[in-house]
Amino acid sequence: EWRGVEEALHRGWYFNDSEGSLKGILSLSFDALNHVQQSMFLDVATVLRGEPKQLALAVWGKQHEPCVQGWYEDLEQRNLVDPEATLVQMHDVLAALGQNMVLDSEKG
């Protein structure tokens, strides 16, 4: 993951303000996820936040593959979701980023 961040910085990533900086850094972390993990992250940010972790894993397992448990654990290790919670939780800032990403994609 850090190699990708380093490469992005060498390509000219820089930020002029704290909001842009935070969004840019979080976007780099999001971009490092595989497409299923990105979908899982956006699901948590928009609809699954506060739901039981086992319910979320069951939903993702039916939609994707049985490896969702490992992918979710990776999200926990990256601190994109709360590893201590029995309910699916993420920080408000991460949830807002995910919600904005969904809204931006819907705008076209």
Coordinates of C-alpha atoms in Angstrom, one line a residue:
E1 CA 0.0 0.0 0.0
W2 CA 2.7 2.5 0.9
R3 CA 4.5 1.9 -2.3
G4 CA 1.4 3.1 -4.1
V5 CA 1.3 6.2 -1.9
E6 CA 4.9 6.9 -2.6
E7 CA 4.4 6.5 -6.4
A8 CA 1.4 8.9 -6.3
L9 CA 3.4 11.5 -4.4
H10 CA 6.2 11.2 -7.0
R11 CA 3.5 11.7 -9.7
G12 CA 2.7 15.1 -8.2
W13 CA 0.1 14.6 -5.5
Y14 CA 0.0 17.6 -3.3
F15 CA -2.7 19.4 -1.4
N16 CA -3.3 23.1 -0.8
D17 CA -5.6 22.9 2.2
S18 CA -6.4 20.6 5.1
E19 CA -9.8 19.5 3.6
G20 CA -8.2 18.7 0.3
S21 CA -5.3 17.0 2.1
L22 CA -7.5 14.7 4.1
K23 CA -9.7 13.8 1.2
G24 CA -6.6 13.1 -1.0
I25 CA -5.0 10.9 1.6
L26 CA -8.2 9.0 2.2
S27 CA -8.7 8.6 -1.5
L28 CA -5.2 7.1 -1.8
S29 CA -6.2 4.6 0.8
F30 CA -9.4 3.8 -1.0
D31 CA -7.7 3.5 -4.4
A32 CA -5.4 0.8 -2.8
L33 CA -8.3 -1.5 -2.1
N34 CA -9.5 -4.1 -4.5
H35 CA -12.9 -3.5 -6.2
V36 CA -14.8 -5.7 -3.7
Q37 CA -13.3 -4.0 -0.7
Q38 CA -14.1 -0.6 -2.3
S39 CA -17.7 -1.8 -2.6
M40 CA -17.7 -3.0 1.0
F41 CA -16.3 0.3 2.2
L42 CA -19.0 2.2 0.3
D43 CA -21.7 -0.1 1.7
V44 CA -20.6 0.6 5.2
A45 CA -20.5 4.3 4.6
T46 CA -24.0 4.4 3.1
V47 CA -26.2 1.6 4.4
L48 CA -24.5 -1.0 6.6
R49 CA -23.1 1.2 9.3
G50 CA -24.5 0.1 12.7
E51 CA -25.6 -3.3 11.4
P52 CA -24.3 -6.5 12.9
K53 CA -21.0 -7.5 11.4
Q54 CA -22.1 -11.1 10.8
L55 CA -25.1 -9.8 8.8
A56 CA -22.9 -7.6 6.6
L57 CA -20.5 -10.5 6.0
A58 CA -23.4 -12.7 5.0
V59 CA -24.7 -10.1 2.5
W60 CA -21.3 -9.6 1.0
G61 CA -20.6 -13.4 0.9
K62 CA -23.8 -13.9 -1.2
Q63 CA -22.9 -11.0 -3.6
H64 CA -19.2 -11.7 -4.0
E65 CA -17.1 -14.5 -2.7
P66 CA -16.5 -16.4 0.5
C67 CA -13.2 -14.5 1.0
V68 CA -15.1 -11.4 2.3
Q69 CA -14.1 -12.3 5.9
G70 CA -10.4 -11.8 5.0
W71 CA -11.2 -8.7 3.0
Y72 CA -13.2 -7.2 5.9
E73 CA -10.3 -8.0 8.2
D74 CA -8.0 -6.1 5.9
L75 CA -10.4 -3.1 6.1
E76 CA -10.1 -3.4 9.9
Q77 CA -6.3 -3.6 9.7
R78 CA -6.3 -0.4 7.6
N79 CA -8.5 1.2 10.2
L80 CA -11.2 2.0 7.6
V81 CA -13.7 0.1 9.8
D82 CA -13.7 -0.4 13.6
P83 CA -12.0 -3.7 14.4
E84 CA -13.3 -3.7 18.0
A85 CA -17.0 -3.3 17.3
T86 CA -19.6 -6.1 17.0
L87 CA -21.6 -3.8 14.8
V88 CA -20.2 -2.4 11.5
Q89 CA -18.7 1.0 12.4
M90 CA -16.5 3.6 10.8
H91 CA -15.4 7.1 11.7
D92 CA -17.7 9.8 10.7
V93 CA -15.1 11.4 8.4
L94 CA -14.6 8.1 6.6
A95 CA -18.4 7.7 6.3
A96 CA -18.8 11.2 4.9
L97 CA -16.0 10.5 2.3
G98 CA -17.7 7.3 1.2
Q99 CA -21.1 9.0 1.0
N100 CA -19.6 11.9 -1.1
M101 CA -18.0 9.4 -3.4
V102 CA -21.3 7.7 -4.0
L103 CA -23.1 11.0 -4.6
D104 CA -20.3 12.1 -7.0
S105 CA -20.6 8.9 -9.0
E106 CA -24.4 9.3 -9.2
K107 CA -23.9 12.8 -10.6
G108 CA -22.0 11.4 -13.5

